[in-house]
Amino acid sequence: MTTLVAVGAQWGDEGKGKLVDWLAPQAQLVVRFHGGNNAGHTLVVDGEQTILHVVPSGILQPGTVNLIGPGVVVDPEILLGELSVLQERGVLRDPSRVRVSGRAHVILPWHRALDKAREERARGRAIGTTGRGIGPAYEDKAARRGIRVADLLDAEVLGEALRRIAEQKNFELVEYYGWEAIDVESLEREAVEWGRRLEPYVEHTERTLESALRDGLNVLFEGAQGNFLDIDHGTYPYVTSSNCVAGAVCAGAGVGPTRIDRVLGITKAYTTRVGGGPFPSELEGEAGEALRRAGEEFGATTGRPRRCGWLDAVMLREAATVNGYTALAVNKLDVLSGIDELKIAIAYEIDGKRVEDFPMTLAEIERAVPVYESHPGFEENLRECRDYSHLPATARAYVDRIEALVGVPVELISIGPEREETICRVEPFRD
Ligand code: GDP
């Protein structure tokens, strides 16, 4: 039995979806523990693309049970939509393959409306949220006025709660933002219907997890976003509204820290970021464009072009410290082929002083000028490589350097979007 946490080491979009899909055949349980449907996981199987936002990426593996833990915020319409698509594609025949915590909080239409209204109002200072209502749903959870999935199953409790909350939400929407009010009666009818359709999937998922651990199954915890979008450890306030670090598994899934065996940090071979906020190793102009084109760096959820830059070892060192990685996965190494000179940020210069550690404040991160180290690039197409030894020497030197700079072994390398385009140096689910 092995429990493995797979989390993003950068600003999300590290290709976690592909890797989790690759890891899933070795796991019997795949668990999401935080975030909402702002996490877009792109899976490519037999050339066919599936974008999942809520359902864990293990779903395409027939042998897995996929669990949505209490730390996730669930938009019932999106979840039900994904379940329908998966059913239509013949992937989901048995509802017991998807388990949803009754304790997970629900994203409601006012969360989406408030998310958009606020971003609109913030203009120049917008966080760049996906407008899906995730942040406002987490706010209500912390304010102890949220609605949970289990509440959807009890029409009476639900109706009373929706009417009570609507009063305040509609006041804010109408009076403060000048938006339209949400019609609470039709919402009530809709929410009861969500509950009816979700019921076969709802469970006390902490128990499901506990019994999987007792039975000695392999469990894969699938992170969303990445370390630098974590609400505590990221580039606040340009962050998401949940904890994305490996430690968040314990609260978000309901499992003790003593049960976690390994933590896999997932990074791209370069860096990208969506939305606002500082990005020290960002490449502007044609170099950034070229990387964006080669890596097809456009958001899976929003289609927004991603900002692109060189790999930043200062960030990865920080992420390794906070998450306690036992291994790294370096994704999209193939995207770098054809670039003559590769660079890695190994330190920053802030106000003329060299800094080795990721700074504490936003202002310092904004002033950070990367100190780069150059590496010879590689011309070869890497997508046929199946073993580390097949990689060109310069690509291996680049990976070895990442390992040395971060102090964590690189055990997996992804060299294309397809499952088999993966180089495994050490089996992640070894006992
Ligand atoms: P996630 O949210 O971390 O899963 O990241 P995305 O969904 O944004 O995935 C990144 C994109 O890159 C998807 O379109 C993947 O199919 C693709 N991808 C993943 N790994 C690789 C890789 O190693 N090489 C290439 N070229 N594409 C990849």
Short mmCIF file of C-alpha atoms and ligand atoms in Angstrom, two decimals:
data_model
loop_
_atom_site.label_atom_id
_atom_site.label_comp_id
_atom_site.label_asym_id
_atom_site.label_seq_id
_atom_site.Cartn_x
_atom_site.Cartn_y
_atom_site.Cartn_z
CA MET A 1 0.00 0.00 0.00
CA THR A 2 1.24 3.47 -0.87
CA THR A 3 -0.35 6.86 -0.49
CA LEU A 4 0.98 9.43 -2.90
CA VAL A 5 0.17 13.12 -2.99
CA ALA A 6 0.68 14.73 -6.42
CA VAL A 7 0.75 18.52 -6.24
CA GLY A 8 1.74 21.41 -8.47
CA ALA A 9 5.06 23.08 -7.69
CA GLN A 10 4.45 26.31 -9.62
CA TRP A 11 1.35 28.36 -10.47
CA GLY A 12 -0.77 25.42 -11.57
CA ASP A 13 -1.19 24.05 -15.10
CA GLU A 14 1.92 21.92 -14.65
CA GLY A 15 0.26 19.08 -16.53
CA LYS A 16 -0.97 17.38 -13.36
CA GLY A 17 -3.97 15.99 -15.22
CA LYS A 18 -1.85 14.00 -17.63
CA LEU A 19 0.41 12.73 -14.90
CA VAL A 20 -2.42 11.78 -12.56
CA ASP A 21 -4.02 9.91 -15.46
CA TRP A 22 -0.69 8.11 -15.95
CA LEU A 23 -0.37 7.33 -12.23
CA ALA A 24 -4.02 6.28 -11.84
CA PRO A 25 -3.71 2.70 -13.19
CA GLN A 26 -1.52 1.96 -10.18
CA ALA A 27 -3.99 3.44 -7.71
CA GLN A 28 -7.36 2.12 -6.65
CA LEU A 29 -8.55 5.38 -5.15
CA VAL A 30 -7.98 8.87 -6.60
CA VAL A 31 -8.90 11.75 -4.33
CA ARG A 32 -9.41 15.47 -4.85
CA PHE A 33 -9.03 17.39 -1.63
CA HIS A 34 -9.31 21.12 -2.40
CA GLY A 35 -10.32 23.70 -4.98
CA GLY A 36 -13.29 23.64 -7.27
CA ASN A 37 -14.01 23.59 -10.95
CA ASN A 38 -11.36 26.22 -11.62
CA ALA A 39 -8.92 23.35 -11.98
CA GLY A 40 -8.98 22.29 -15.59
CA HIS A 41 -7.33 18.97 -16.19
CA THR A 42 -6.76 18.10 -19.79
CA LEU A 43 -6.54 14.40 -20.47
CA VAL A 44 -5.70 13.00 -23.86
CA VAL A 45 -6.56 9.35 -24.35
CA ASP A 46 -6.30 7.71 -27.78
CA GLY A 47 -6.02 11.18 -29.27
CA GLU A 48 -9.34 12.25 -27.75
CA GLN A 49 -9.32 15.23 -25.41
CA THR A 50 -11.38 15.34 -22.22
CA ILE A 51 -11.33 18.35 -19.95
CA LEU A 52 -12.36 17.64 -16.39
CA HIS A 53 -12.93 20.35 -13.84
CA VAL A 54 -14.25 18.53 -10.80
CA VAL A 55 -14.15 14.77 -11.30
CA PRO A 56 -10.70 13.41 -10.41
CA SER A 57 -8.48 12.54 -13.37
CA GLY A 58 -8.45 8.86 -12.37
CA ILE A 59 -11.91 8.41 -13.84
CA LEU A 60 -10.61 7.25 -17.22
CA GLN A 61 -8.98 4.26 -15.50
CA PRO A 62 -11.69 1.61 -15.14
CA GLY A 63 -10.30 0.18 -11.89
CA THR A 64 -10.41 3.37 -9.85
CA VAL A 65 -12.82 4.91 -7.42
CA ASN A 66 -12.70 8.71 -7.63
CA LEU A 67 -13.41 10.68 -4.56
CA ILE A 68 -14.28 14.35 -4.10
CA GLY A 69 -13.31 15.19 -0.54
CA PRO A 70 -14.85 17.63 1.96
CA GLY A 71 -12.23 20.29 1.19
CA VAL A 72 -13.47 20.68 -2.38
CA VAL A 73 -16.18 23.19 -3.35
CA VAL A 74 -18.63 21.65 -5.76
CA ASP A 75 -20.67 23.37 -8.44
CA PRO A 76 -23.50 20.84 -8.84
CA GLU A 77 -24.32 21.87 -12.41
CA ILE A 78 -20.73 21.41 -13.51
CA LEU A 79 -20.33 18.13 -11.65
CA LEU A 80 -23.59 16.75 -13.04
CA GLY A 81 -22.56 17.90 -16.53
CA GLU A 82 -19.23 16.07 -16.26
CA LEU A 83 -20.92 12.95 -14.95
CA SER A 84 -23.33 12.99 -17.92
CA VAL A 85 -20.48 13.36 -20.43
CA LEU A 86 -18.57 10.53 -18.78
CA GLN A 87 -21.70 8.36 -18.87
CA GLU A 88 -22.29 9.18 -22.54
CA ARG A 89 -18.71 8.27 -23.37
CA GLY A 90 -19.21 4.95 -21.59
CA VAL A 91 -16.52 5.82 -19.02
CA LEU A 92 -18.86 5.93 -16.05
CA ARG A 93 -21.27 3.02 -15.94
CA ASP A 94 -21.23 2.48 -12.21
CA PRO A 95 -22.00 5.50 -9.98
CA SER A 96 -19.92 3.99 -7.16
CA ARG A 97 -16.82 4.98 -9.16
CA VAL A 98 -17.43 8.61 -8.16
CA ARG A 99 -17.92 9.44 -4.49
CA VAL A 100 -18.75 12.95 -3.34
CA SER A 101 -18.37 14.08 0.24
CA GLY A 102 -21.61 15.26 1.82
CA ARG A 103 -19.44 17.77 3.65
CA ALA A 104 -18.12 19.46 0.52
CA HIS A 105 -19.48 22.98 0.13
CA VAL A 106 -21.70 23.90 -2.78
CA ILE A 107 -21.06 26.71 -5.26
CA LEU A 108 -24.32 28.58 -5.87
CA PRO A 109 -25.30 31.07 -8.58
CA TRP A 110 -24.66 34.05 -6.28
CA HIS A 111 -21.07 32.89 -5.80
CA ARG A 112 -20.49 33.03 -9.54
CA ALA A 113 -22.26 36.38 -9.85
CA LEU A 114 -20.31 37.92 -6.97
CA ASP A 115 -17.03 36.58 -8.32
CA LYS A 116 -17.63 38.29 -11.65
CA ALA A 117 -19.09 41.47 -10.18
CA ARG A 118 -16.05 41.93 -7.93
CA GLU A 119 -13.50 41.31 -10.65
CA GLU A 120 -15.34 43.78 -12.84
CA ARG A 121 -15.31 46.38 -10.08
CA ALA A 122 -11.62 45.74 -9.24
CA ARG A 123 -10.53 46.42 -12.85
CA GLY A 124 -6.78 47.18 -12.68
CA ARG A 125 -6.40 45.28 -9.40
CA ALA A 126 -8.30 42.19 -10.47
CA ILE A 127 -6.91 38.88 -9.18
CA GLY A 128 -7.73 37.21 -12.48
CA THR A 129 -10.08 34.65 -10.98
CA THR A 130 -11.86 32.25 -13.30
CA GLY A 131 -15.22 33.76 -12.31
CA ARG A 132 -16.58 30.36 -11.29
CA GLY A 133 -17.55 31.37 -7.78
CA ILE A 134 -14.88 29.33 -6.01
CA GLY A 135 -13.56 32.19 -3.85
CA PRO A 136 -16.99 33.40 -2.71
CA ALA A 137 -17.99 29.79 -1.89
CA TYR A 138 -14.91 29.38 0.32
CA GLU A 139 -15.69 32.73 1.95
CA ASP A 140 -19.14 31.49 2.90
CA LYS A 141 -17.65 28.27 4.21
CA ALA A 142 -15.31 30.25 6.49
CA ALA A 143 -18.18 32.56 7.48
CA ARG A 144 -20.17 29.43 8.44
CA ARG A 145 -23.05 30.21 6.17
CA GLY A 146 -22.29 27.76 3.39
CA ILE A 147 -24.50 25.03 1.99
CA ARG A 148 -23.02 21.56 1.84
CA VAL A 149 -23.68 18.74 -0.58
CA ALA A 150 -25.55 16.77 2.09
CA ASP A 151 -27.92 19.74 2.54
CA LEU A 152 -29.03 19.27 -1.07
CA LEU A 153 -30.55 15.96 -0.05
CA ASP A 154 -32.90 17.53 2.50
CA ALA A 155 -35.41 19.81 0.77
CA GLU A 156 -36.62 21.40 3.99
CA VAL A 157 -33.21 22.31 5.40
CA LEU A 158 -32.14 23.42 1.95
CA GLY A 159 -35.11 25.70 1.28
CA GLU A 160 -34.78 27.44 4.63
CA ALA A 161 -31.03 27.95 4.21
CA LEU A 162 -31.30 29.22 0.64
CA ARG A 163 -33.97 31.76 1.54
CA ARG A 164 -31.97 33.01 4.51
CA ILE A 165 -28.71 33.37 2.58
CA ALA A 166 -30.41 34.83 -0.51
CA GLU A 167 -31.49 37.87 1.42
CA GLN A 168 -27.93 38.94 2.10
CA LYS A 169 -26.53 37.86 -1.27
CA ASN A 170 -29.18 39.65 -3.25
CA PHE A 171 -28.67 42.77 -1.19
CA GLU A 172 -24.98 42.78 -2.06
CA LEU A 173 -25.60 41.94 -5.71
CA VAL A 174 -28.33 44.49 -6.30
CA GLU A 175 -27.50 47.34 -3.93
CA TYR A 176 -23.73 47.27 -4.08
CA TYR A 177 -22.93 45.93 -7.54
CA GLY A 178 -26.08 46.90 -9.43
CA TRP A 179 -26.53 43.34 -10.67
CA GLU A 180 -29.78 41.42 -10.97
CA ALA A 181 -31.13 39.52 -7.99
CA ILE A 182 -31.07 35.72 -7.99
CA ASP A 183 -34.58 34.26 -8.05
CA VAL A 184 -34.56 32.14 -4.90
CA GLU A 185 -37.69 30.17 -5.71
CA SER A 186 -36.36 28.80 -8.97
CA LEU A 187 -32.98 28.23 -7.30
CA GLU A 188 -34.71 26.16 -4.63
CA ARG A 189 -36.38 23.96 -7.25
CA GLU A 190 -33.12 23.57 -9.11
CA ALA A 191 -31.16 22.74 -5.95
CA VAL A 192 -33.61 20.02 -4.94
CA GLU A 193 -33.17 18.53 -8.40
CA TRP A 194 -29.36 18.64 -8.04
CA GLY A 195 -29.73 16.77 -4.76
CA ARG A 196 -31.93 14.13 -6.35
CA ARG A 197 -29.45 13.53 -9.17
CA LEU A 198 -26.36 13.63 -6.94
CA GLU A 199 -27.70 11.36 -4.23
CA PRO A 200 -26.28 8.10 -5.67
CA TYR A 201 -22.82 9.63 -5.46
CA VAL A 202 -22.91 11.22 -2.01
CA GLU A 203 -21.07 9.53 0.83
CA HIS A 204 -19.16 9.99 4.06
CA THR A 205 -15.90 9.92 2.11
CA GLU A 206 -13.59 9.93 5.13
CA ARG A 207 -14.89 6.40 5.79
CA THR A 208 -14.33 5.36 2.17
CA LEU A 209 -10.77 6.57 2.44
CA GLU A 210 -10.17 4.92 5.79
CA SER A 211 -11.41 1.57 4.56
CA ALA A 212 -9.23 1.85 1.42
CA LEU A 213 -6.20 2.44 3.64
CA ARG A 214 -7.16 -0.48 5.90
CA ASP A 215 -7.49 -2.71 2.84
CA GLY A 216 -3.98 -1.74 1.76
CA LEU A 217 -4.99 -0.01 -1.47
CA ASN A 218 -2.86 2.53 -3.30
CA VAL A 219 -4.31 5.99 -2.89
CA LEU A 220 -3.48 8.94 -5.11
CA PHE A 221 -4.30 12.44 -3.87
CA GLU A 222 -4.65 14.79 -6.78
CA GLY A 223 -3.79 18.43 -6.17
CA ALA A 224 -5.19 21.33 -8.16
CA GLN A 225 -3.47 24.65 -8.90
CA GLY A 226 0.03 24.83 -7.39
CA ASN A 227 2.20 25.91 -4.49
CA PHE A 228 2.38 29.56 -5.54
CA LEU A 229 -1.39 29.82 -5.77
CA ASP A 230 -1.83 28.50 -2.23
CA ILE A 231 -3.71 30.97 -0.09
CA ASP A 232 -1.03 30.91 2.63
CA HIS A 233 2.13 30.06 0.73
CA GLY A 234 1.48 31.64 -2.64
CA THR A 235 1.99 35.12 -4.04
CA TYR A 236 -0.88 36.58 -2.00
CA PRO A 237 -3.26 38.15 -2.93
CA TYR A 238 -2.77 36.70 -6.44
CA VAL A 239 -3.68 33.26 -5.21
CA THR A 240 -6.58 30.86 -5.12
CA SER A 241 -8.88 30.59 -2.14
CA SER A 242 -7.77 27.21 -0.82
CA ASN A 243 -4.59 25.55 0.39
CA CYS A 244 -2.90 23.75 -2.48
CA VAL A 245 0.15 22.43 -0.63
CA ALA A 246 0.57 18.74 0.15
CA GLY A 247 -0.37 19.32 3.79
CA ALA A 248 -3.85 20.36 2.70
CA VAL A 249 -4.58 16.69 1.96
CA CYS A 250 -5.05 15.99 5.64
CA ALA A 251 -7.82 18.51 6.25
CA GLY A 252 -9.28 18.44 2.76
CA ALA A 253 -9.65 14.69 2.47
CA GLY A 254 -9.84 13.79 6.15
CA VAL A 255 -6.71 11.71 6.57
CA GLY A 256 -3.95 11.92 9.16
CA PRO A 257 -0.42 13.07 8.22
CA THR A 258 0.93 9.74 9.44
CA ARG A 259 -0.82 8.01 6.53
CA ILE A 260 0.99 9.92 3.76
CA ASP A 261 3.93 8.04 2.24
CA ARG A 262 5.13 10.17 -0.66
CA VAL A 263 4.76 13.64 -2.08
CA LEU A 264 5.36 14.23 -5.78
CA GLY A 265 5.97 17.85 -6.81
CA ILE A 266 4.98 18.46 -10.41
CA THR A 267 6.73 21.16 -12.40
CA LYS A 268 6.97 22.10 -16.02
CA ALA A 269 10.44 22.27 -17.56
CA TYR A 270 9.77 26.04 -17.69
CA THR A 271 7.30 28.30 -15.88
CA THR A 272 3.84 29.63 -16.70
CA ARG A 273 1.28 31.71 -14.89
CA VAL A 274 -2.28 32.74 -15.66
CA GLY A 275 -3.75 36.01 -14.46
CA GLY A 276 -2.15 38.81 -12.47
CA GLY A 277 0.70 38.82 -9.98
CA PRO A 278 4.49 38.84 -9.98
CA PHE A 279 6.46 36.40 -12.13
CA PRO A 280 10.23 37.00 -11.82
CA SER A 281 11.41 34.76 -14.68
CA GLU A 282 8.69 35.87 -17.14
CA LEU A 283 9.75 36.14 -20.78
CA GLU A 284 8.20 39.05 -22.57
CA GLY A 285 7.96 39.53 -26.31
CA GLU A 286 8.85 36.98 -28.95
CA ALA A 287 10.68 34.55 -26.63
CA GLY A 288 7.60 34.26 -24.41
CA GLU A 289 5.35 33.97 -27.46
CA ALA A 290 7.48 31.15 -28.86
CA LEU A 291 7.24 29.20 -25.60
CA ARG A 292 3.48 29.82 -25.45
CA ARG A 293 3.06 28.51 -28.99
CA ALA A 294 5.32 25.49 -28.52
CA GLY A 295 3.69 24.54 -25.22
CA GLU A 296 0.16 25.49 -26.32
CA GLU A 297 -0.07 27.52 -23.17
CA PHE A 298 -3.69 28.56 -23.07
CA GLY A 299 -5.89 27.94 -20.01
CA ALA A 300 -7.84 24.66 -20.04
CA THR A 301 -10.71 26.31 -18.16
CA THR A 302 -10.77 29.83 -19.58
CA GLY A 303 -8.71 29.67 -22.79
CA ARG A 304 -6.67 32.62 -21.50
CA PRO A 305 -3.10 32.84 -22.84
CA ARG A 306 -0.64 31.92 -20.12
CA ARG A 307 2.37 34.06 -19.31
CA CYS A 308 5.54 32.05 -19.97
CA GLY A 309 9.09 32.17 -18.65
CA TRP A 310 12.22 30.24 -17.73
CA LEU A 311 12.30 27.59 -15.04
CA ASP A 312 12.76 29.14 -11.62
CA ALA A 313 14.73 27.02 -9.16
CA VAL A 314 14.20 29.56 -6.36
CA MET A 315 10.49 28.86 -6.57
CA LEU A 316 10.98 25.11 -6.75
CA ARG A 317 13.24 25.13 -3.69
CA GLU A 318 10.60 27.03 -1.76
CA ALA A 319 7.90 24.62 -2.90
CA ALA A 320 10.06 21.63 -1.96
CA THR A 321 10.47 23.05 1.55
CA VAL A 322 6.78 23.76 2.07
CA ASN A 323 5.52 20.49 0.58
CA GLY A 324 8.26 18.07 1.61
CA TYR A 325 8.56 16.56 -1.85
CA THR A 326 10.00 13.09 -1.97
CA ALA A 327 10.26 13.33 -5.76
CA LEU A 328 9.78 15.72 -8.66
CA ALA A 329 8.06 15.18 -11.99
CA VAL A 330 9.33 17.43 -14.78
CA ASN A 331 6.66 17.87 -17.44
CA LYS A 332 6.67 19.22 -20.97
CA LEU A 333 10.40 18.80 -21.43
CA ASP A 334 9.65 18.21 -25.14
CA VAL A 335 8.44 21.81 -25.46
CA LEU A 336 11.99 23.12 -24.97
CA SER A 337 13.42 21.33 -27.99
CA GLY A 338 14.74 23.69 -30.63
CA ILE A 339 15.73 26.42 -28.16
CA ASP A 340 19.52 27.03 -28.44
CA GLU A 341 20.12 28.28 -24.94
CA LEU A 342 18.04 27.30 -21.92
CA LYS A 343 18.06 29.33 -18.76
CA ILE A 344 17.24 28.52 -15.15
CA ALA A 345 16.81 31.17 -12.47
CA ILE A 346 19.07 30.08 -9.61
CA ALA A 347 18.75 33.15 -7.37
CA TYR A 348 17.28 36.65 -7.40
CA GLU A 349 18.77 40.07 -7.07
CA ILE A 350 16.62 42.37 -4.99
CA ASP A 351 17.74 45.98 -4.56
CA GLY A 352 21.23 44.95 -5.66
CA LYS A 353 21.50 42.10 -3.14
CA ARG A 354 21.63 38.42 -4.10
CA VAL A 355 18.84 36.39 -2.54
CA GLU A 356 18.70 32.58 -2.61
CA ASP A 357 15.29 32.09 -0.98
CA PHE A 358 11.87 33.00 -2.30
CA PRO A 359 10.99 36.39 -0.77
CA MET A 360 8.31 36.81 1.85
CA THR A 361 6.46 39.85 0.52
CA LEU A 362 4.77 40.65 -2.76
CA ALA A 363 6.77 43.89 -3.07
CA GLU A 364 10.06 42.00 -2.87
CA ILE A 365 8.91 39.36 -5.38
CA GLU A 366 7.91 42.18 -7.72
CA ARG A 367 11.40 43.71 -7.47
CA ALA A 368 13.20 40.37 -7.86
CA VAL A 369 15.48 40.18 -10.89
CA PRO A 370 16.44 36.60 -11.69
CA VAL A 371 20.05 35.49 -11.74
CA TYR A 372 20.21 33.02 -14.61
CA GLU A 373 22.37 30.07 -15.37
CA SER A 374 22.60 29.05 -19.04
CA HIS A 375 22.44 25.54 -20.42
CA PRO A 376 22.87 24.27 -23.94
CA GLY A 377 19.54 23.32 -25.48
CA PHE A 378 18.59 20.29 -27.56
CA GLU A 379 17.27 19.98 -31.09
CA GLU A 380 15.86 16.46 -30.99
CA ASN A 381 12.18 15.64 -30.73
CA LEU A 382 11.92 13.90 -27.36
CA ARG A 383 8.48 12.39 -27.79
CA GLU A 384 9.76 8.97 -28.86
CA CYS A 385 12.06 8.62 -25.83
CA ARG A 386 10.87 5.99 -23.37
CA ASP A 387 13.91 5.73 -21.13
CA TYR A 388 16.07 8.34 -19.47
CA SER A 389 19.07 7.09 -21.42
CA HIS A 390 17.24 7.87 -24.70
CA LEU A 391 17.18 11.59 -23.92
CA PRO A 392 19.88 13.73 -25.55
CA ALA A 393 22.82 14.40 -23.21
CA THR A 394 21.95 18.11 -22.96
CA ALA A 395 18.36 17.30 -21.92
CA ARG A 396 19.68 14.92 -19.27
CA ALA A 397 22.12 17.56 -18.05
CA TYR A 398 19.20 20.01 -17.76
CA VAL A 399 17.15 17.54 -15.69
CA ASP A 400 20.17 16.63 -13.54
CA ARG A 401 20.72 20.31 -12.86
CA ILE A 402 17.10 20.75 -11.72
CA GLU A 403 17.58 17.84 -9.35
CA ALA A 404 20.74 19.38 -7.93
CA LEU A 405 19.32 22.90 -7.63
CA VAL A 406 16.14 21.76 -5.88
CA GLY A 407 17.67 18.91 -3.90
CA VAL A 408 14.88 16.47 -4.83
CA PRO A 409 15.20 13.52 -7.25
CA VAL A 410 13.43 13.86 -10.61
CA GLU A 411 11.68 10.51 -10.86
CA LEU A 412 9.24 11.21 -13.69
CA ILE A 413 9.67 13.14 -16.93
CA SER A 414 6.85 13.90 -19.31
CA ILE A 415 7.74 14.40 -22.95
CA GLY A 416 4.29 14.69 -24.54
CA PRO A 417 0.59 14.82 -23.73
CA GLU A 418 -0.08 11.11 -24.34
CA ARG A 419 0.08 8.60 -21.51
CA GLU A 420 2.98 6.64 -23.00
CA GLU A 421 5.02 9.82 -23.47
CA THR A 422 6.31 9.47 -19.94
CA ILE A 423 9.72 8.46 -18.66
CA CYS A 424 9.63 6.75 -15.30
CA ARG A 425 12.96 6.47 -13.51
CA VAL A 426 11.54 5.15 -10.23
CA GLU A 427 8.10 3.63 -9.71
CA PRO A 428 6.05 6.10 -7.64
CA PHE A 429 3.85 3.44 -6.00
CA ARG A 430 6.70 1.20 -4.84
CA ASP A 431 6.29 -0.13 -1.29
P1 GDP B 1 -3.00 20.71 -15.25
O1 GDP B 1 -4.11 21.63 -14.87
O2 GDP B 1 -1.85 20.80 -14.31
O3 GDP B 1 -3.45 19.31 -15.53
O4 GDP B 1 -2.44 21.23 -16.61
P2 GDP B 1 -3.17 21.40 -17.99
O5 GDP B 1 -4.49 20.76 -18.06
O6 GDP B 1 -3.04 22.81 -18.35
O7 GDP B 1 -2.24 20.52 -18.89
C1 GDP B 1 -1.33 21.09 -19.62
C2 GDP B 1 -1.48 20.81 -21.09
O8 GDP B 1 -0.27 20.24 -21.54
C3 GDP B 1 -2.53 19.82 -21.55
O9 GDP B 1 -2.99 20.21 -22.81
C4 GDP B 1 -1.78 18.50 -21.64
O10 GDP B 1 -2.32 17.59 -22.56
C5 GDP B 1 -0.45 18.96 -22.09
N1 GDP B 1 0.67 18.18 -21.59
C6 GDP B 1 0.81 17.56 -20.40
N2 GDP B 1 2.04 17.02 -20.29
C7 GDP B 1 2.68 17.34 -21.45
C8 GDP B 1 4.00 17.09 -21.94
O11 GDP B 1 4.85 16.49 -21.30
N3 GDP B 1 4.31 17.62 -23.17
C9 GDP B 1 3.43 18.30 -23.92
N4 GDP B 1 3.81 18.77 -25.10
N5 GDP B 1 2.17 18.54 -23.50
C10 GDP B 1 1.82 18.07 -22.28
#
